Amino acid sequence: MSIQTIRWTNGHVKLIDQTKLPGKLVYIHCRDVKTLWQAIRRLSVRGAPALGVAAAFGVLLGIKSFSGSGSRSRNRNDRKRFSKHVERISDYLATSRPTAVNLFNALTRMKAVIQRHPGADVAQLKDLLKKEALAVYEEDRTLCRKMGDFGARLVPSGGRLLTVCNAGALATVDYGTALGVMYSAKAKGKKFQVYSCETRPLLQGARLTVWELLRSGIDTTLICDNMAATLMKQGKIDAVFAGADRIAANGDTANKIGTYNLAVLAKHHRIPFYVVAPQSTFDLSIAGGKQIPIEERSREEVLGFGGRPTAPRQVKVYNPAFDVTDNALITAIVTEKGIIRPPFRKNIKRTFRPKTKD
Amino acid sequence: MSIQTIRWTNGHVKLIDQTKLPGKLVYIHCRDVKTLWQAIRRLSVRGAPALGVAAAFGVLLGIKSFSGSGSRSRNRNDRKRFSKHVERISDYLATSRPTAVNLFNALTRMKAVIQRHPGADVAQLKDLLKKEALAVYEEDRTLCRKMGDFGARLVPSGGRLLTVCNAGALATVDYGTALGVMYSAKAKGKKFQVYSCETRPLLQGARLTVWELLRSGIDTTLICDNMAATLMKQGKIDAVFAGADRIAANGDTANKIGTYNLAVLAKHHRIPFYVVAPQSTFDLSIAGGKQIPIEERSREEVLGFGGRPTAPRQVKVYNPAFDVTDNALITAIVTEKGIIRPPFRKNIKRTFRPKTKD
């Protein structure tokens, strides 16, 4: 494997430009916040957990340029200015994409560092922020492997699995959530095969998931999104595994457009539907999915592909990037703390409450 | 409107090359059976009713070249040779596409002409076959308008309709089945809007349906196939209208891949799901959908988008061109004889039996 989706290296962010996959494996070096913001907006880096890491690293990029009256000074004024500067960077990064809560959670974590160290000067805060960002990064690596191990229990022997979009190494630091389950199942010697929905409009399934799974030697079949129903009807799918961009307190789950479609189909065909996501994807401040903001993206994404028009330009377009799957359609949510089953409101609270203290 | 999808003109078949739409409106002139066969295979002409007309015209192309011992001769041998020749042409045309029964039904009609006129010589048979082919053509025009008028009653005032693939003028001679309902509703002054699923892999919804509907001044919005579920959940769809390629005696309906998906979604969201198809799309010789052969098409269709590769080439692909919707998911089937509601087996029989004599 060894896909290094995003890294902090030599004082800047190095990330795979996912818009160039599967054709080319190209890296982008982001040396300032704006370059990173643009990389997020145009989906060079995407996937909820990876966006959390990107946001944390974004803060590091932003504070590089901060010049106080002297890094060793304990000047209160410098500290206050620095804190405001971090607020501004965070606010800016928060405008890049609205749905994945990991991005906001990571920014909140970074800002909390400053609150937690009222006595630290700017230089110390810079060090502490760097440590926090690298902790977000390292935790992602660990959490994905834990989720993978829990989730692998849900992979039936000889199973035919269905997934949507890319919830893999490319959506995280290096392993993945839904695809992490498959990597873990493979490492444990389980036999299975995977169907990947191509995931219009931006084809993350065809471009990214297929690329990742083939690199890992997993038996993979590509389908168009509208073919999943017929596969299920033919009895060819044993379980659906999807990632998540935001999960409400009741388990309602926002994820890439098309996920809700698969959940309805899975219910109709009595196929288990699993969501795989770390705690950082949960937004316990919202009660249900209706409160999750859904990003609508450019009409151009639907009107063609790779600059090739496929529909008359004057047509209206509806292009929501995400949808929300009702908790009633979800069989279980795999987290790094274990597998959460219904009733979700109660069990999510129980899973995270005793351990939310860092 | 005035879209003339397919015509018999000056002794040959003139048809719109639908692979060039919406970019260019180009016609293909088929002067021999092979050219027509290829036009069918590569989907220059497609849509179940249009395929019926194309097959009938294909027989006309095939008999042009038949040379008997003399056109006025009553030579039994000539007649027998001619009959065999028509069989061969029909068998060849039947290999072009396997799912739409209209194609086979039209060929059966053409061959039956010869059986019905045991005393006719080759020249007379040629005349009779031409009449029959033109009757298939003319009937399509009439039937579509009848279906449109029946179906228009099902369009709610201010309704938001969803359709898949292209069941329009381009799928018939000049009016359409599912879209014919919309043209008829518009002609009656009804207000409504239409969402068109782009219909991967070949994008007949984006390319053909959007092109047709916009030409007719109908309020049209394009979506990717995986967005229909979320539209339904938001309460933005009042009815689904789809065409059909083959309908079994029990109402099970084969249609473009993705139709079954929409039917499951419609059921889940309690939205009526209508099929619009003429009697020639019914195959009463088969009891249920399991017996309908489903065409699987080239992997290339899924591996790319408008000629651009989008997935690693070494991946496996599943590409069924059609799926089968269970009768239990269908609210009603709109035909030229009226609207058929459940129980379908009984009501289909009742609708067609008394009138199947030609």
XYZ file of C-alpha atoms in Angstrom:
716
model
C 0.000 0.000 0.000
C 1.822 2.993 1.436
C -0.435 5.739 0.126
C 0.562 8.933 1.909
C -2.424 11.126 1.278
C -1.348 14.129 3.335
C 1.795 14.907 5.365
C 3.524 17.740 7.166
C 7.036 17.834 5.806
C 9.786 20.461 5.884
C 7.431 23.116 7.186
C 4.733 22.660 4.580
C 1.845 20.377 3.603
C 2.471 17.747 0.968
C -0.628 16.072 -0.429
C -1.681 13.871 -3.325
C -3.582 15.826 -5.979
C -6.573 13.500 -6.153
C -8.048 15.312 -9.135
C -5.214 13.805 -11.214
C -5.904 10.190 -10.156
C -5.990 7.538 -11.459
C -4.073 8.898 -14.439
C -1.146 10.386 -12.531
C 0.157 10.274 -8.960
C 1.091 13.925 -8.467
C 1.826 15.757 -5.211
C 0.942 19.339 -4.324
C 3.158 21.275 -1.929
C 1.098 23.839 0.003
C 3.353 26.481 1.560
C 0.582 28.941 2.455
C -3.003 28.759 3.676
C -4.547 29.978 0.437
C -2.939 27.201 -1.623
C -4.246 24.658 0.863
C -7.723 26.259 0.908
C -7.847 25.988 -2.876
C -6.664 22.368 -2.767
C -9.550 21.595 -0.395
C -12.116 23.509 -2.437
C -11.255 21.855 -5.756
C -11.072 18.422 -4.006
C -7.365 17.786 -4.500
C -7.672 16.636 -0.902
C -11.074 15.333 0.259
C -12.628 12.832 2.635
C -13.822 13.874 6.066
C -10.871 12.610 8.150
C -8.292 13.928 5.675
C -10.038 17.305 5.768
C -9.619 17.360 9.542
C -5.881 16.793 9.171
C -5.671 19.323 6.336
C -7.400 21.958 8.471
C -5.034 21.368 11.393
C -2.032 21.637 9.069
C -3.631 24.714 7.520
C -3.418 26.476 10.867
C 0.306 25.630 11.002
C 0.799 27.169 7.568
C -1.076 30.257 8.695
C 0.953 30.891 11.832
C 4.304 30.619 10.055
C 3.887 34.152 8.783
C 2.890 35.590 12.187
C 5.462 38.070 13.394
C 5.247 39.035 17.071
C 7.445 41.570 18.829
C 9.829 38.722 19.597
C 9.283 35.024 19.871
C 10.536 34.854 23.441
C 8.526 37.830 24.604
C 5.712 37.213 27.055
C 4.008 40.289 25.759
C 0.250 39.849 26.411
C -0.455 41.936 23.384
C 1.445 39.555 21.104
C -0.480 36.616 22.515
C -3.773 38.341 21.959
C -2.825 39.250 18.380
C -1.656 35.678 17.762
C -4.881 34.254 19.098
C -6.900 36.548 16.805
C -4.669 35.533 13.913
C -5.409 31.854 14.558
C -9.125 32.714 14.706
C -8.891 34.419 11.319
C -7.024 31.499 9.726
C -9.561 29.080 11.171
C -12.494 31.122 9.945
C -10.955 31.222 6.488
C -10.263 27.466 6.410
C -13.810 26.834 7.635
C -15.164 28.412 4.447
C -13.487 25.823 2.222
C -16.165 23.130 2.544
C -19.305 23.115 4.706
C -20.361 19.494 5.287
C -17.515 17.430 6.785
C -17.511 18.176 10.503
C -13.978 16.792 10.967
C -12.694 20.012 9.433
C -14.473 22.144 12.036
C -13.620 19.742 14.844
C -9.930 19.949 13.988
C -10.065 23.762 13.924
C -11.815 23.755 17.305
C -9.085 21.511 18.695
C -6.386 23.844 17.407
C -8.047 26.927 18.896
C -8.570 25.124 22.204
C -4.794 24.708 22.512
C -4.477 28.455 22.974
C -7.233 28.503 25.606
C -5.670 25.614 27.468
C -2.313 27.411 27.815
C -3.040 30.900 29.123
C 0.545 31.363 30.212
C 2.243 30.347 26.987
C 3.921 32.915 24.757
C 3.684 32.965 20.971
C 6.696 30.755 20.368
C 5.403 28.214 22.856
C 1.944 28.344 21.327
C 3.426 27.733 17.893
C 5.133 24.620 19.251
C 1.966 23.456 20.989
C -0.125 23.964 17.855
C 2.352 21.964 15.827
C 2.144 19.151 18.362
C -1.662 19.267 18.241
C -1.774 19.144 14.446
C 0.617 16.213 14.385
C -1.540 14.548 17.042
C -4.604 14.916 14.784
C -2.521 13.333 12.032
C -1.176 10.466 14.155
C -4.551 9.776 15.738
C -6.081 9.383 12.300
C -3.570 6.662 11.504
C -4.301 4.823 14.738
C -8.084 5.280 14.644
C -8.387 3.990 11.097
C -6.621 0.772 12.052
C -8.868 0.353 15.102
C -11.987 0.929 13.009
C -10.645 -1.485 10.437
C -10.200 -4.184 13.044
C -13.668 -3.704 14.520
C -15.262 -3.514 11.083
C -13.470 -6.580 9.737
C -15.682 -8.683 12.014
C -18.643 -7.558 9.936
C -17.150 -8.802 6.655
C -18.724 -12.174 5.927
C -16.454 -14.901 4.639
C -16.677 -14.932 0.849
C -18.677 -11.733 1.092
C -19.541 -9.402 -1.739
C -19.248 -5.846 -0.421
C -20.513 -2.620 -1.942
C -19.016 0.802 -1.329
C -19.568 4.329 -2.583
C -17.293 7.312 -3.151
C -13.874 6.928 -1.551
C -13.648 6.235 2.159
C -10.138 4.872 1.849
C -6.521 5.788 2.356
C -7.138 8.798 0.129
C -9.904 10.061 2.436
C -7.699 9.792 5.507
C -4.004 10.001 6.274
C -3.136 6.579 4.912
C -5.609 3.752 5.603
C -9.224 4.620 5.360
C -12.548 4.126 7.117
C -14.875 1.940 5.009
C -11.950 0.725 2.893
C -9.857 0.398 6.063
C -12.320 -2.310 7.077
C -11.505 -4.113 3.833
C -7.741 -3.694 4.263
C -8.033 -5.071 7.764
C -10.225 -7.987 6.630
C -7.658 -8.791 3.940
C -4.813 -8.638 6.462
C -6.733 -11.153 8.569
C -6.880 -13.475 5.570
C -10.576 -13.066 4.811
C -11.745 -13.660 1.250
C -14.194 -11.187 -0.228
C -14.824 -9.044 -3.268
C -15.813 -5.417 -3.600
C -18.171 -3.567 -5.932
C -17.379 0.122 -6.212
C -20.060 2.620 -7.286
C -18.403 5.072 -9.672
C -20.018 7.975 -7.757
C -21.085 10.698 -10.109
C -20.473 13.505 -10.627
C -16.798 13.463 -9.666
C -16.288 9.709 -9.900
C -14.332 9.244 -6.692
C -15.389 5.602 -6.741
C -14.119 4.941 -10.257
C -11.018 7.083 -9.928
C -9.910 6.716 -6.322
C -11.502 3.655 -4.709
C -10.774 1.388 -7.668
C -7.194 2.699 -7.801
C -6.666 2.037 -4.086
C -8.310 -1.380 -4.000
C -6.434 -2.649 -7.042
C -3.143 -1.462 -5.511
C -4.030 -3.593 -2.506
C -4.794 -6.636 -4.611
C -8.484 -6.687 -3.671
C -10.931 -8.247 -6.163
C -12.783 -5.149 -7.395
C -15.627 -4.562 -9.843
C -16.719 -1.144 -11.024
C -20.394 -0.321 -11.567
C -22.350 2.805 -12.411
C -24.355 4.152 -9.475
C -27.673 3.079 -10.978
C -26.600 -0.583 -11.160
C -26.405 -1.228 -7.415
C -30.122 -1.984 -7.142
C -29.982 -4.744 -9.697
C -26.889 -6.307 -8.090
C -28.730 -6.390 -4.764
C -31.799 -7.911 -6.374
C -29.638 -10.632 -7.891
C -28.399 -11.478 -4.379
C -24.858 -10.390 -5.242
C -24.307 -7.967 -2.346
C -23.866 -9.132 1.244
C -23.077 -5.815 2.939
C -22.683 -2.116 2.186
C -19.851 -0.121 3.771
C -19.795 3.679 3.540
C -17.851 6.484 5.156
C -19.372 9.620 6.660
C -18.891 13.370 6.559
C -20.993 14.199 9.608
C -23.041 12.071 11.994
C -25.708 13.670 14.185
C -26.412 12.693 17.785
C -29.178 10.353 16.610
C -26.995 8.572 14.050
C -28.348 10.328 10.950
C -25.369 10.340 8.601
C -24.320 12.813 5.927
C -22.084 11.278 3.295
C -21.372 11.545 -0.420
C -24.448 11.877 -2.604
C -25.796 8.438 -3.449
C -25.197 6.974 0.009
C -28.816 7.480 1.075
C -29.900 5.826 -2.176
C -27.825 2.736 -1.310
C -29.200 2.691 2.236
C -32.797 2.629 0.976
C -31.899 -0.130 -1.475
C -30.103 -2.131 1.224
C -33.164 -1.895 3.472
C -35.447 -3.038 0.664
C -33.203 -6.026 -0.053
C -32.503 -6.799 3.639
C -28.775 -6.204 3.276
C -26.807 -4.757 6.221
C -25.731 -1.153 5.757
C -22.670 -0.066 7.739
C -21.180 3.375 8.290
C -17.498 3.566 9.260
C -16.299 6.793 10.888
C -14.177 8.014 13.786
C -15.474 10.044 16.716
C -14.283 13.241 14.992
C -17.032 12.724 12.395
C -19.767 12.888 15.036
C -21.419 16.217 15.675
C -23.249 15.696 18.949
C -24.297 19.340 18.947
C -26.983 18.555 16.402
C -29.911 16.315 17.133
C -30.651 15.024 13.642
C -29.660 15.048 10.003
C -31.952 17.918 9.019
C -29.551 20.340 10.671
C -26.535 19.232 8.628
C -25.642 21.828 5.974
C -25.366 20.189 2.557
C -22.839 21.623 0.124
C -24.181 22.290 -3.355
C -21.474 22.323 -5.963
C -21.053 23.768 -9.424
C -23.448 22.875 -12.246
C -20.417 22.235 -14.411
C -19.743 18.981 -12.531
C -23.033 17.533 -13.799
C -23.005 19.085 -17.269
C -19.951 17.192 -18.370
C -16.758 15.501 -17.453
C -13.153 16.536 -17.887
C -14.219 19.554 -19.868
C -16.343 17.472 -22.234
C -19.951 18.649 -22.312
C -22.548 15.872 -22.052
C -25.798 17.853 -21.805
C -27.280 20.994 -23.359
C -25.778 23.938 -21.453
C -29.040 25.809 -20.944
C -30.565 23.099 -18.724
C -31.021 23.675 -15.002
C -28.921 21.477 -12.719
C -29.304 20.213 -9.155
C -25.967 19.140 -7.669
C -25.954 18.402 -3.931
C -22.569 16.943 -2.952
C -23.968 14.986 -0.004
C -27.122 13.363 1.236
C -28.346 12.328 4.669
C -29.116 8.732 5.566
C -31.720 8.281 8.305
C -30.515 6.304 11.299
C -33.342 3.810 10.723
C -31.584 2.628 7.574
C -28.230 2.060 9.271
C -27.414 -1.379 10.681
C -24.382 -0.246 12.673
C -21.730 2.474 12.875
C -18.142 1.297 13.186
C -15.952 3.629 15.249
C -12.550 3.386 16.894
C -14.384 2.820 20.178
C -16.324 -0.144 18.870
C -19.378 -0.969 16.815
C -22.437 1.126 17.655
C -25.843 -0.447 17.026
C -29.366 0.933 17.445
C -30.846 2.594 19.370
C -28.274 5.058 18.110
C -29.082 8.148 20.184
C -28.563 6.220 23.389
C -25.638 4.121 22.231
C -23.716 6.961 20.588
C -23.975 8.918 23.833
C -22.847 5.924 25.835
C -19.955 5.156 23.503
C -18.471 8.620 23.501
C -19.476 10.303 26.740
C -17.198 8.525 29.226
C -14.202 8.803 26.985
C -14.525 12.245 25.419
C -12.039 13.717 27.931
C -8.675 14.088 26.155
C -41.237 19.855 -31.804
C -41.051 17.955 -35.089
C -38.314 15.515 -34.201
C -38.303 12.859 -36.916
C -36.376 10.069 -35.296
C -36.746 7.483 -38.055
C -38.368 7.537 -41.492
C -38.661 5.524 -44.682
C -37.766 7.891 -47.486
C -36.759 7.346 -51.124
C -36.310 3.633 -50.613
C -34.064 3.844 -47.577
C -34.107 4.484 -43.828
C -33.235 7.956 -42.607
C -32.595 8.245 -38.892
C -31.131 10.682 -36.387
C -27.689 9.576 -35.183
C -28.441 9.828 -31.468
C -24.826 9.203 -30.504
C -24.092 12.718 -31.835
C -26.751 14.467 -29.714
C -26.967 16.933 -28.092
C -23.908 18.360 -29.837
C -25.065 17.853 -33.426
C -28.287 16.891 -35.172
C -26.950 14.499 -37.821
C -28.886 11.997 -39.937
C -27.744 8.567 -41.058
C -29.029 7.140 -44.320
C -29.210 3.350 -44.171
C -29.386 1.834 -47.662
C -28.672 -1.756 -46.629
C -29.493 -4.027 -43.700
C -25.955 -4.128 -42.347
C -25.730 -0.342 -42.000
C -29.039 -0.368 -40.132
C -27.936 -3.297 -37.929
C -24.818 -1.362 -36.972
C -26.849 1.792 -36.272
C -29.012 -0.250 -33.889
C -26.054 -1.955 -32.215
C -24.152 1.267 -31.530
C -27.386 2.990 -30.379
C -27.629 5.553 -33.161
C -31.257 4.507 -33.019
C -32.573 3.161 -29.708
C -35.734 3.055 -27.629
C -38.054 0.052 -27.754
C -40.760 1.451 -30.071
C -38.205 2.988 -32.448
C -36.411 -0.364 -32.586
C -39.662 -1.989 -33.683
C -39.988 0.482 -36.552
C -36.298 0.114 -37.395
C -36.634 -3.671 -37.582
C -39.655 -3.433 -39.890
C -37.805 -0.998 -42.138
C -34.765 -3.279 -41.967
C -36.773 -6.030 -43.632
C -37.661 -3.607 -46.430
C -33.987 -2.816 -46.941
C -33.214 -6.520 -47.030
C -35.775 -7.440 -49.686
C -34.701 -4.684 -52.057
C -31.803 -6.822 -53.163
C -33.881 -9.955 -53.655
C -33.916 -11.008 -57.269
C -36.545 -13.547 -58.231
C -36.982 -15.112 -61.634
C -39.368 -12.275 -62.468
C -41.346 -9.993 -60.260
C -44.680 -10.889 -61.848
C -43.964 -14.582 -61.787
C -46.095 -16.767 -59.549
C -43.249 -19.209 -59.390
C -43.647 -21.153 -56.119
C -39.928 -21.555 -55.966
C -39.363 -17.800 -56.002
C -41.896 -17.375 -53.242
C -40.224 -20.008 -51.115
C -36.796 -18.465 -51.700
C -38.181 -15.034 -50.864
C -39.754 -16.298 -47.678
C -36.447 -17.856 -46.617
C -34.684 -14.632 -47.496
C -37.032 -12.671 -45.212
C -36.384 -15.226 -42.450
C -32.644 -14.725 -42.826
C -32.919 -10.924 -42.725
C -35.152 -11.170 -39.669
C -32.800 -13.534 -37.890
C -29.930 -11.177 -38.610
C -31.813 -8.096 -37.381
C -32.866 -10.015 -34.266
C -29.206 -10.311 -33.258
C -28.764 -6.543 -33.017
C -30.148 -6.123 -29.495
C -31.734 -8.720 -27.202
C -33.953 -6.920 -24.687
C -36.549 -4.724 -26.431
C -39.347 -7.029 -27.503
C -40.771 -4.483 -29.944
C -37.965 -5.399 -32.300
C -38.944 -9.085 -32.281
C -42.642 -8.274 -32.398
C -42.137 -6.151 -35.509
C -40.147 -8.915 -37.210
C -42.889 -11.422 -36.338
C -45.463 -9.092 -37.877
C -43.426 -8.789 -41.062
C -42.984 -12.550 -41.403
C -46.684 -13.100 -40.731
C -47.530 -11.044 -43.817
C -46.056 -13.781 -45.980
C -48.023 -16.495 -44.159
C -51.239 -14.505 -44.473
C -50.923 -14.241 -48.261
C -50.197 -17.729 -49.553
C -51.258 -16.788 -53.067
C -49.171 -13.639 -53.422
C -46.126 -13.563 -55.666
C -42.812 -11.925 -54.759
C -43.708 -8.523 -56.172
C -46.997 -8.540 -54.308
C -45.290 -9.652 -51.127
C -42.804 -6.810 -51.448
C -45.702 -4.380 -51.680
C -47.488 -5.991 -48.740
C -44.346 -5.917 -46.581
C -43.845 -2.248 -47.351
C -47.428 -1.562 -46.306
C -46.915 -3.511 -43.081
C -43.693 -1.660 -42.206
C -45.351 1.682 -42.843
C -48.278 0.521 -40.696
C -45.862 -0.218 -37.815
C -44.502 3.293 -38.328
C -47.884 5.013 -38.500
C -49.276 3.051 -35.580
C -46.385 4.201 -33.420
C -47.299 7.803 -34.118
C -50.934 7.200 -33.232
C -50.282 5.019 -30.188
C -47.866 7.488 -28.646
C -50.475 10.215 -28.799
C -53.088 7.940 -27.257
C -50.712 6.945 -24.448
C -49.861 10.582 -23.967
C -53.500 11.503 -23.560
C -54.205 8.702 -21.084
C -51.014 9.402 -19.148
C -51.564 13.156 -18.974
C -54.379 12.462 -16.504
C -51.747 11.154 -14.097
C -49.706 14.362 -14.165
C -50.635 16.345 -11.068
C -51.148 20.077 -11.478
C -47.885 21.795 -10.544
C -46.278 18.351 -10.406
C -42.583 17.601 -10.244
C -41.955 14.565 -12.448
C -38.905 12.346 -12.603
C -37.832 10.343 -15.641
C -34.926 8.123 -16.617
C -33.136 7.410 -19.878
C -35.018 8.644 -22.933
C -38.578 7.495 -23.495
C -39.308 10.396 -25.800
C -39.629 11.317 -29.443
C -36.150 9.913 -29.929
C -37.231 6.514 -28.594
C -40.205 6.341 -30.954
C -41.106 7.697 -34.364
C -41.743 11.234 -33.210
C -43.524 11.692 -29.859
C -42.541 9.326 -27.111
C -43.999 7.187 -24.372
C -43.075 8.592 -20.927
C -42.152 11.951 -22.469
C -45.221 11.728 -24.707
C -47.236 11.950 -21.490
C -45.437 15.204 -20.722
C -45.943 16.586 -24.229
C -49.618 15.758 -23.978
C -49.906 17.291 -20.491
C -48.249 20.445 -21.807
C -50.590 20.556 -24.801
C -53.511 20.405 -22.362
C -52.101 23.434 -20.557
C -50.896 21.637 -17.432
C -48.052 23.173 -15.466
C -45.287 20.860 -14.268
C -41.549 20.453 -14.177
C -39.329 17.518 -14.986
C -36.180 16.114 -13.407
C -34.146 14.003 -15.798
C -31.710 11.360 -14.494
C -28.581 11.570 -16.621
C -28.614 7.773 -17.002
C -25.107 6.418 -16.912
C -23.279 4.970 -18.672
C -24.485 6.381 -21.996
C -26.234 9.446 -20.626
C -29.413 9.208 -22.670
C -31.116 11.336 -20.016
C -28.542 14.122 -20.120
C -28.019 13.996 -23.863
C -31.409 13.090 -25.320
C -34.188 13.713 -22.799
C -32.868 17.124 -21.781
C -32.414 18.058 -25.449
C -35.982 17.021 -26.297
C -37.639 18.607 -23.276
C -35.843 21.919 -23.702
C -36.861 22.008 -27.383
C -40.430 21.656 -26.183
C -40.099 24.450 -23.659
C -40.589 22.169 -20.653
C -39.022 23.234 -17.341
C -36.220 20.675 -16.995
C -33.562 19.982 -14.363
C -30.719 17.535 -14.847
C -29.510 15.348 -11.984
C -27.022 12.511 -11.623
C -28.670 9.140 -11.115
C -27.624 8.933 -7.458
C -29.418 12.201 -6.603
C -32.977 10.975 -7.178
C -33.255 9.502 -3.665
C -32.473 12.787 -1.980
C -34.927 14.694 -4.205
C -37.642 12.234 -3.211
C -36.751 12.530 0.449
C -37.033 16.300 0.179
C -40.573 15.882 -1.149
C -39.603 17.287 -4.537
C -40.910 14.441 -6.717
C -44.619 13.793 -7.229
C -44.465 10.991 -9.797
C -41.982 8.908 -11.777
C -42.594 8.135 -15.454
C -40.485 5.557 -17.271
C -40.649 3.756 -20.595
C -40.188 0.014 -21.069
C -38.265 -2.390 -23.264
C -40.255 -5.502 -22.425
C -43.192 -6.159 -20.100
C -44.010 -9.700 -18.995
C -47.534 -11.079 -18.593
C -47.454 -10.249 -14.884
C -46.360 -6.632 -15.407
C -42.685 -7.092 -14.525
C -40.938 -4.483 -16.643
C -37.486 -4.443 -18.215
C -36.229 -0.952 -18.894
C -32.978 0.998 -18.912
C -30.632 0.242 -16.028
C -31.540 2.437 -13.069
C -35.295 2.131 -13.531
C -35.612 -0.575 -10.874
C -33.565 1.625 -8.535
C -36.064 4.472 -9.010
C -38.995 2.130 -8.486
C -37.620 0.949 -5.115
C -36.999 4.559 -4.104
C -40.474 5.611 -5.205
C -42.025 2.820 -3.132
C -39.977 3.828 -0.077
C -41.082 7.456 -0.452
C -44.718 6.602 -1.387
C -44.436 8.229 -4.792
C -46.409 6.781 -7.733
C -44.277 4.964 -10.290
C -45.706 4.781 -13.810
C -44.579 2.802 -16.847
C -45.662 4.057 -20.267
C -45.521 1.569 -23.148
C -47.592 0.372 -26.102
C -48.962 -3.125 -26.517
C -46.000 -4.002 -28.746
C -43.763 -3.793 -25.665
C -45.701 -6.541 -23.888
C -44.419 -10.076 -24.185
C -47.305 -12.194 -22.981
C -45.376 -15.338 -23.832
C -43.329 -14.914 -20.675
C -44.831 -15.129 -17.222
C -42.419 -12.917 -15.303
C -39.371 -10.693 -15.469
C -36.857 -13.441 -14.695
C -37.281 -14.751 -18.235
C -36.368 -11.461 -19.897
C -32.857 -11.592 -21.415
C -30.781 -8.653 -20.204
C -28.212 -7.220 -22.598
C -24.758 -6.725 -21.102
C -22.769 -4.115 -22.933
C -19.109 -3.267 -23.343
C -16.922 -2.506 -20.312
C -15.666 0.535 -22.169
C -18.991 2.302 -21.531
C -18.334 2.262 -17.782
C -14.568 2.804 -17.870
C -14.879 6.228 -19.383
C -17.008 9.244 -19.776
C -17.523 10.853 -23.158
C -14.498 9.007 -24.507
C -12.262 9.994 -21.573
C -10.933 7.221 -19.357
C -12.010 7.640 -15.729
C -10.987 4.403 -14.037
C -7.942 2.133 -13.998
C -8.249 -0.084 -17.065
C -7.460 -3.335 -15.282
C -10.599 -3.204 -13.085
C -13.461 -5.626 -13.670
C -16.720 -4.074 -14.847
C -20.377 -5.061 -14.610
C -22.505 -3.308 -17.236
C -26.079 -4.559 -17.606
C -27.970 -2.269 -19.993
C -31.348 -2.981 -18.426
C -32.947 -4.004 -15.173
C -36.296 -5.520 -14.285
C -38.814 -3.766 -12.072
C -41.141 -6.066 -10.144
C -44.814 -5.466 -10.801
C -45.337 -4.826 -7.068
C -43.380 -1.578 -7.419
C -45.448 -0.289 -10.348
C -48.460 1.918 -9.677
C -49.872 1.692 -13.199
C -48.911 0.977 -16.795
C -50.111 3.492 -19.369
C -50.901 1.938 -22.759
C -52.760 3.047 -25.876
C -55.692 0.956 -24.651
C -55.897 2.732 -21.327
C -54.270 2.754 -17.926
C -53.641 -0.707 -16.459
C -53.585 -1.001 -12.672
C -52.929 -3.971 -10.372
C -53.588 -6.832 -10.262
C -51.497 -6.693 -13.416
C -51.644 -10.306 -14.596
C -55.410 -10.209 -14.725
C -55.751 -6.657 -16.007
C -53.072 -6.945 -18.697
C -54.844 -10.029 -20.034
C -58.188 -8.265 -19.938
C -56.837 -5.137 -21.619
C -55.221 -6.872 -24.556
C -57.028 -10.142 -25.086
C -60.244 -8.957 -26.696
C -58.405 -6.659 -29.034
C -55.248 -8.585 -29.937
C -56.784 -9.777 -33.228
C -55.410 -7.628 -36.054
